[in-house]
Every structure is written in structure tokens, then in C-alpha cells.
mmCIF file of C-alpha atoms in Angstrom:
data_model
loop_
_atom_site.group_PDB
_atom_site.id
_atom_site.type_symbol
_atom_site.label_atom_id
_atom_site.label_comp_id
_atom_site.label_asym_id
_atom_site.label_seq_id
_atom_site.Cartn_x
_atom_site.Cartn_y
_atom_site.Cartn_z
ATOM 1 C CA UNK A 1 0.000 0.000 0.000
ATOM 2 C CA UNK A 2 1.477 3.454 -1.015
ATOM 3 C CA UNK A 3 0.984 6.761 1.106
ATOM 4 C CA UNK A 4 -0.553 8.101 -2.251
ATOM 5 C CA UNK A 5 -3.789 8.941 -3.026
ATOM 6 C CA UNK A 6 -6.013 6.818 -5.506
ATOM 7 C CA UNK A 7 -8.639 8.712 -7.965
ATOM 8 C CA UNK A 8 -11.249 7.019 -5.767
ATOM 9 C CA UNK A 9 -10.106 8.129 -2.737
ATOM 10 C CA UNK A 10 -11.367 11.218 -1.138
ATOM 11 C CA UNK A 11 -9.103 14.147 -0.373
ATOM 12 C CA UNK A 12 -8.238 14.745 3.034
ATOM 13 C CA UNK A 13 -10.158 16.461 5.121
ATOM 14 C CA UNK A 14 -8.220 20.127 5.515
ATOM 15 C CA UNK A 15 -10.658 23.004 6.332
ATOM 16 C CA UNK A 16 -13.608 23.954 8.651
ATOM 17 C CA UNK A 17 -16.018 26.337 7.896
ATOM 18 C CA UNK A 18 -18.637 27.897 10.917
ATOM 19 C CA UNK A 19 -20.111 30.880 12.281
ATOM 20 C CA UNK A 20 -19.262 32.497 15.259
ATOM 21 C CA UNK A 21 -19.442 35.471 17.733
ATOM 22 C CA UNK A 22 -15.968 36.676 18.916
ATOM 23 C CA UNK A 23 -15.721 38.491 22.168
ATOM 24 C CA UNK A 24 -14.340 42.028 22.283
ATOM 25 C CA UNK A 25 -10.391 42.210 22.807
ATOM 26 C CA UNK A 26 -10.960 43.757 26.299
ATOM 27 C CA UNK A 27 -13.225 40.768 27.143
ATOM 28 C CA UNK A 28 -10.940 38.333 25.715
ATOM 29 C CA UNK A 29 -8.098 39.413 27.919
ATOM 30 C CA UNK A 30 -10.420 38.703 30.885
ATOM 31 C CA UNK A 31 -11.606 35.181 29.774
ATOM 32 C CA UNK A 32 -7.751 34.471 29.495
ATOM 33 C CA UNK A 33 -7.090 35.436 33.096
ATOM 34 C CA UNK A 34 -10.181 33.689 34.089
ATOM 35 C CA UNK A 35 -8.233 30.739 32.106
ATOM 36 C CA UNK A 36 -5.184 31.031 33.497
ATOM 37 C CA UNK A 37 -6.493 30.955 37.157
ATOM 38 C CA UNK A 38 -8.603 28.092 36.865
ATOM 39 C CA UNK A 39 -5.747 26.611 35.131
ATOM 40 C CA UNK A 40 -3.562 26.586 38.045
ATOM 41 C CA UNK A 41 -6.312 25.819 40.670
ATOM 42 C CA UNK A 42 -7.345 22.975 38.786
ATOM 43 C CA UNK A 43 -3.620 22.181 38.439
ATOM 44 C CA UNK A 44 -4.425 21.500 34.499
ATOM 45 C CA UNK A 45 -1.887 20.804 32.423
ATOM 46 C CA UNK A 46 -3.218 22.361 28.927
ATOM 47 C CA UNK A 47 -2.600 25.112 27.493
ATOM 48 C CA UNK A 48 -4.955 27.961 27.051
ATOM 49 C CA UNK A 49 -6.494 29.145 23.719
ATOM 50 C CA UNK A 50 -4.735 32.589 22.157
ATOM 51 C CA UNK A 51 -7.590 34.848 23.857
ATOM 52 C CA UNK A 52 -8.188 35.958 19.768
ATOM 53 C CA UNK A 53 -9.527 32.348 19.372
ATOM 54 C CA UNK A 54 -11.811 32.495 22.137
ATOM 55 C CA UNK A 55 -15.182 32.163 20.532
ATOM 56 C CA UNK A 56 -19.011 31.200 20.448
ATOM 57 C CA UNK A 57 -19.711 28.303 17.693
ATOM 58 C CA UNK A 58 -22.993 28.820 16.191
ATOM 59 C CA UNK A 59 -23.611 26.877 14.160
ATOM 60 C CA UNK A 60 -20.501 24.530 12.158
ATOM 61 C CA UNK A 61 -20.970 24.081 8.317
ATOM 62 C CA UNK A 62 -18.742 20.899 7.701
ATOM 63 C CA UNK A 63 -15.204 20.059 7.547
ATOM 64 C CA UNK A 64 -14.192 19.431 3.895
ATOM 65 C CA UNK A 65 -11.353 18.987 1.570
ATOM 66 C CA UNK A 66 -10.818 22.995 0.374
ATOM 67 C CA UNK A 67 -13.407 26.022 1.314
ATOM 68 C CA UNK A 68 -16.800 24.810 -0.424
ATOM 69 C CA UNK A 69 -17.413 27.870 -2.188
ATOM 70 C CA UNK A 70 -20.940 26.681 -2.569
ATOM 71 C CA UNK A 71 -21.605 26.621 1.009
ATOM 72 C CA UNK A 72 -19.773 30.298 1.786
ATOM 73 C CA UNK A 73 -22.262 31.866 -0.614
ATOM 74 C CA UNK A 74 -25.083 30.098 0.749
ATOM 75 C CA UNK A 75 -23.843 31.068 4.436
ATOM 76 C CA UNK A 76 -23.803 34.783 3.209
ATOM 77 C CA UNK A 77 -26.998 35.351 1.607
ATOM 78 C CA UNK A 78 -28.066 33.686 5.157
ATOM 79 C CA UNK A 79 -26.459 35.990 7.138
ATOM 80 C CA UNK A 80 -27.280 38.854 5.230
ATOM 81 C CA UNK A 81 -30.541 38.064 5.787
ATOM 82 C CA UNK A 82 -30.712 38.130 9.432
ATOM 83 C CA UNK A 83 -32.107 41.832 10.936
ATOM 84 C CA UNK A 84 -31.203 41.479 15.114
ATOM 85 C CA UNK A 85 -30.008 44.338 17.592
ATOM 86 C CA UNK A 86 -27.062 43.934 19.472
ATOM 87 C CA UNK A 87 -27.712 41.609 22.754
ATOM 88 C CA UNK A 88 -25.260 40.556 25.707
ATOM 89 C CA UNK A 89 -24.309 37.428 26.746
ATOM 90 C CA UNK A 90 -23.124 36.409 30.060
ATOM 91 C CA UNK A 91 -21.365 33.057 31.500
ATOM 92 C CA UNK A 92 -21.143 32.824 34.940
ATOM 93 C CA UNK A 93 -19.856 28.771 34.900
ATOM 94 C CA UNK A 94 -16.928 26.659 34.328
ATOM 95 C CA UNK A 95 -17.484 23.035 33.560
ATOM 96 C CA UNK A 96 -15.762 20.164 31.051
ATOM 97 C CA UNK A 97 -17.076 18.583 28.541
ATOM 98 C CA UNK A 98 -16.115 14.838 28.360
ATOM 99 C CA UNK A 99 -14.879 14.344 24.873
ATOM 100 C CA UNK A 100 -12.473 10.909 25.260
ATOM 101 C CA UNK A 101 -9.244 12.336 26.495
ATOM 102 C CA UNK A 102 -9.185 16.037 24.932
ATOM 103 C CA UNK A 103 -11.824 17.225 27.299
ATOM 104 C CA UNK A 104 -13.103 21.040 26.385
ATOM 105 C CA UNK A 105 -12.861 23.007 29.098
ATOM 106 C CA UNK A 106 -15.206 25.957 28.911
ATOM 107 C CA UNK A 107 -17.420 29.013 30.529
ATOM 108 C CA UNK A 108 -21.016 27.881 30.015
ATOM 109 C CA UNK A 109 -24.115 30.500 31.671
ATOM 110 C CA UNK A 110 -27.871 29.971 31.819
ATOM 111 C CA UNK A 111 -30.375 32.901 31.830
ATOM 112 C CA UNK A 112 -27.625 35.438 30.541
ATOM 113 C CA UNK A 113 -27.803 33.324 27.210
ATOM 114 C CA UNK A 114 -31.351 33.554 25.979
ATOM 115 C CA UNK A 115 -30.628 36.178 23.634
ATOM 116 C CA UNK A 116 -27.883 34.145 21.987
ATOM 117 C CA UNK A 117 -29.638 31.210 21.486
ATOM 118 C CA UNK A 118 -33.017 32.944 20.086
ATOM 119 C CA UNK A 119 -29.862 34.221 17.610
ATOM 120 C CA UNK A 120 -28.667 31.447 16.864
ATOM 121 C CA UNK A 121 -32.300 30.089 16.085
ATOM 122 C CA UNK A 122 -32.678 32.758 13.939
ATOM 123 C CA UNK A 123 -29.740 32.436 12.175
ATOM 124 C CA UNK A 124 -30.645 28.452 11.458
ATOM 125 C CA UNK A 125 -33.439 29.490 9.921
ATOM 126 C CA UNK A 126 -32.087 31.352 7.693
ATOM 127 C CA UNK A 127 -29.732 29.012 6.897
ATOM 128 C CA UNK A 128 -32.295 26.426 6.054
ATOM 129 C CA UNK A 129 -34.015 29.053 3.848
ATOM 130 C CA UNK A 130 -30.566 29.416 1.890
ATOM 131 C CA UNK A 131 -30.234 25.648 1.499
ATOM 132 C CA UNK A 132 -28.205 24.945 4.406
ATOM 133 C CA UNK A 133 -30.632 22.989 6.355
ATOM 134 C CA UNK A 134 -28.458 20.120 6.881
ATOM 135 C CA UNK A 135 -25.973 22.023 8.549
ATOM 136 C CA UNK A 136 -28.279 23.973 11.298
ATOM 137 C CA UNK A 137 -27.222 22.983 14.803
ATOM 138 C CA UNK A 138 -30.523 22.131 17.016
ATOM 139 C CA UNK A 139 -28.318 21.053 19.823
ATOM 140 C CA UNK A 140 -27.182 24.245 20.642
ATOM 141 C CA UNK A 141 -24.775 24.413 24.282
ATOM 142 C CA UNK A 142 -23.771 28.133 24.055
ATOM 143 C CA UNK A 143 -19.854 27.792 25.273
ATOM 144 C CA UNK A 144 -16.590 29.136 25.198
ATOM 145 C CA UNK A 145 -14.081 26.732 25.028
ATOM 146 C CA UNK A 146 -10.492 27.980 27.277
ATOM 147 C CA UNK A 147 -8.314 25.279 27.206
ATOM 148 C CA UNK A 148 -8.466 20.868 26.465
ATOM 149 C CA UNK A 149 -6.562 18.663 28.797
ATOM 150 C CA UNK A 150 -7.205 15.260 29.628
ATOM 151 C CA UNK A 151 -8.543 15.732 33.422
ATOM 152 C CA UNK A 152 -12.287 16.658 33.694
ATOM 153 C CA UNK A 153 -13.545 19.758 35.546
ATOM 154 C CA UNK A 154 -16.866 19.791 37.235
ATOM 155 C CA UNK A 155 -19.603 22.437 36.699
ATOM 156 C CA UNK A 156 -18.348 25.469 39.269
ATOM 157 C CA UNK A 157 -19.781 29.167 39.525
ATOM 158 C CA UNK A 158 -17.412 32.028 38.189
ATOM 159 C CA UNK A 159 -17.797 36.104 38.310
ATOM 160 C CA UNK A 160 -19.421 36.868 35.466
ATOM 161 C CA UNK A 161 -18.224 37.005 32.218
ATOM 162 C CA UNK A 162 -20.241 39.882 29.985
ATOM 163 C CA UNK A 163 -19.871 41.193 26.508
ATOM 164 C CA UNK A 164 -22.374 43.311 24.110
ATOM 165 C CA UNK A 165 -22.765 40.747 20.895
ATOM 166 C CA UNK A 166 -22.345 43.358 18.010
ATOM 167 C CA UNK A 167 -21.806 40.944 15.688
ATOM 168 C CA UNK A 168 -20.794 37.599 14.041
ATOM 169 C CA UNK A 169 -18.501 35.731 11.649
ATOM 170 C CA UNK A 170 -17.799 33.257 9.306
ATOM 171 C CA UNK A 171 -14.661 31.504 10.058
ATOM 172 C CA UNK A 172 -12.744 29.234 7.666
ATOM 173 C CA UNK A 173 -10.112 27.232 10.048
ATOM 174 C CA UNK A 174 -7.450 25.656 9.084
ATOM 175 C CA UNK A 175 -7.478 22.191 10.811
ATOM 176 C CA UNK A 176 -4.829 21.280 12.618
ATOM 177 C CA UNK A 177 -2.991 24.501 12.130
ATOM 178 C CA UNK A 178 -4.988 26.661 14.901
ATOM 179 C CA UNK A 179 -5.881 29.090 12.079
ATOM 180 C CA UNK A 180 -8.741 31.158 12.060
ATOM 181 C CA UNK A 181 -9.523 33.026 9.193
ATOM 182 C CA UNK A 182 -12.552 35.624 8.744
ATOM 183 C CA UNK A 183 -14.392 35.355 5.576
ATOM 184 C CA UNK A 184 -17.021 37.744 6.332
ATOM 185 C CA UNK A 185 -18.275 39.599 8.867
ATOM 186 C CA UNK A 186 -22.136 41.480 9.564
ATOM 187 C CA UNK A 187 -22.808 43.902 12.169
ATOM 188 C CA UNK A 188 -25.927 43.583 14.590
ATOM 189 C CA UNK A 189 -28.434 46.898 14.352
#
């Protein structure tokens, strides 16, 4: 068996596309010492995210082989479509998510999220309407992932974490190169 690639064989799997709400730099800075503390108290050993990486998944639109031009126009006539004011979010809990080794660690809130996840409704919806139905996320757990490491956290209570949402993105990522990349980004009026 060669390491190359037949013409039957798919290519490999190289790019991510989603959307996603960024925090503002100021707010980033604070999730990042929030990070860093519970990082030592916890006496974890990974590293945290760049706090420019720290982000809100909304809803993910596939990991392919190359950016699926088809689906970035179809995630931008969605977008554009979407009429919302800006709305704040706020976490105010730290928790793991049990994912087989690389466990997420991440701020997670409860009543401070309603806006968000009316959003990202929303913003389904129009996705469906565009033709991206089978990519709408109806399992939404509104997060912000810190750090991974292997030991699991449980659910604790934090100061809160606030930001104004005046926006979102869509990201192309780079897998496996910790690459974000903004393809386009819509303001919240």
C-alpha cells in the first residue's frame, strides 16, 4: 500500500467552515485570566487558547477537503438576511465537557444566554431558507471553550463574564494549524 492517493479516494479532510461570535479584545483578555487561574487551581496541564480564538460556535458548516465555495455563498446570503439588535451574553460557569481524552474546558451561563440562542435560532433558519438545512445545529450548548486537557472539571460558579454581541462571523479554520480566518463579517443593528 502506497501513502498516495487513488482517484477514488477522497481528499483529506483540511478546512472547517462555521459561524461564530468573537468576544471584544478587552473581554478576551479577561476570559484568558479567568483561564489562566482556573488553570492553576485545577492544576491543568493544557494550554490555554490565544484569547483571539476564544469564541461562540454557532452553528458549524462541515469540515471538507478545500473552502466549499458553494456553502460560503449560501452562508452569506443567510447571514445577510438576518435583521437582530445587538444583545449581551453572560457566563457565569466553568465546567468540562467529556470528549475521550481532549476534554473542552469551557465558561457555560444559563439565563444570561437567551438572547444568543433565540440568535442562533434565527440564524438556522435562515440558513435552512438558503439551502443549508443540513448544517443547522438544534443542539445548541452556548460555550466558550479555554483550554483541552485530559482531566475533567466539574460544573463550578465564576464572576461573570459579559460582553455586548455586536456581531458575528464566518470563520474558515485551518485544521490542525490553529488558524482562524474571517471570511465575512455582519454587524448587529
Amino acid at each position: 500500500m502506497t501513502d498516495q492517493f487513488s482517484l477514488f479516494d477522497a481528499p483529506p479532510v483540511t478546512d472547517r467552515l462555521f459561524f461564530a461570535i468573537f468576544p471584544d479584545v478587552e473581554t478576551a483578555a479577561g476570559i484568558a485570566r479567568h483561564a489562566d487561574a482556573l488553570r492553576a487551581s485545577h492544576q491543568l496541564g493544557g494550554r490555554p487558547l490565544a484569547p483571539e480564538r476564544f469564541h461562540i460556535t454557532l452553528h458549524h458548516l462541515g469540515d471538507h477537503a478545500g473552502v466549499r465555495r458553494d456553502i460560503v455563498t449560501m452562508a452569506r446570503q443567510a447571514a445577510e438576511a438576518m435583521t437582530a439588535p445587538p444583545f449581551e451574553v453572560l457566563f457565569d460557569r466553568a465546567a468540562s465537557f467529556h470528549n475521550g481524552g481532549n476534554n473542552p474546558f469551557v465558561l457555560q451561563g444559563g439565563e444570561g444566554l437567551e438572547a444568543l440562542k433565540a440568535f442562533q435560532r434565527d440564524l438556522g433558519l435562515e440558513m435552512a431558507r438558503a439551502g443549508l438545512g443540513k448544517w443547522v445545529d438544534r443542539t445548541f450548548t452556548p460555550h466558550v471553550t479555554m483550554l483541552y486537557d485530559r482531566r475533567l472539571v466539574a460544573e463550578q460558579p465564576l464572576p461573570p463574564i459579559r460582553w455586548t454581541v455586536g456581531g458575528f462571523t464566518l470563520v474558515h479554520s485551518l485544521l490542525g494549524r490553529t488558524e482562524h480566518i474571517p471570511l465575512a463579517r455582519w454587524t448587529l443593528r
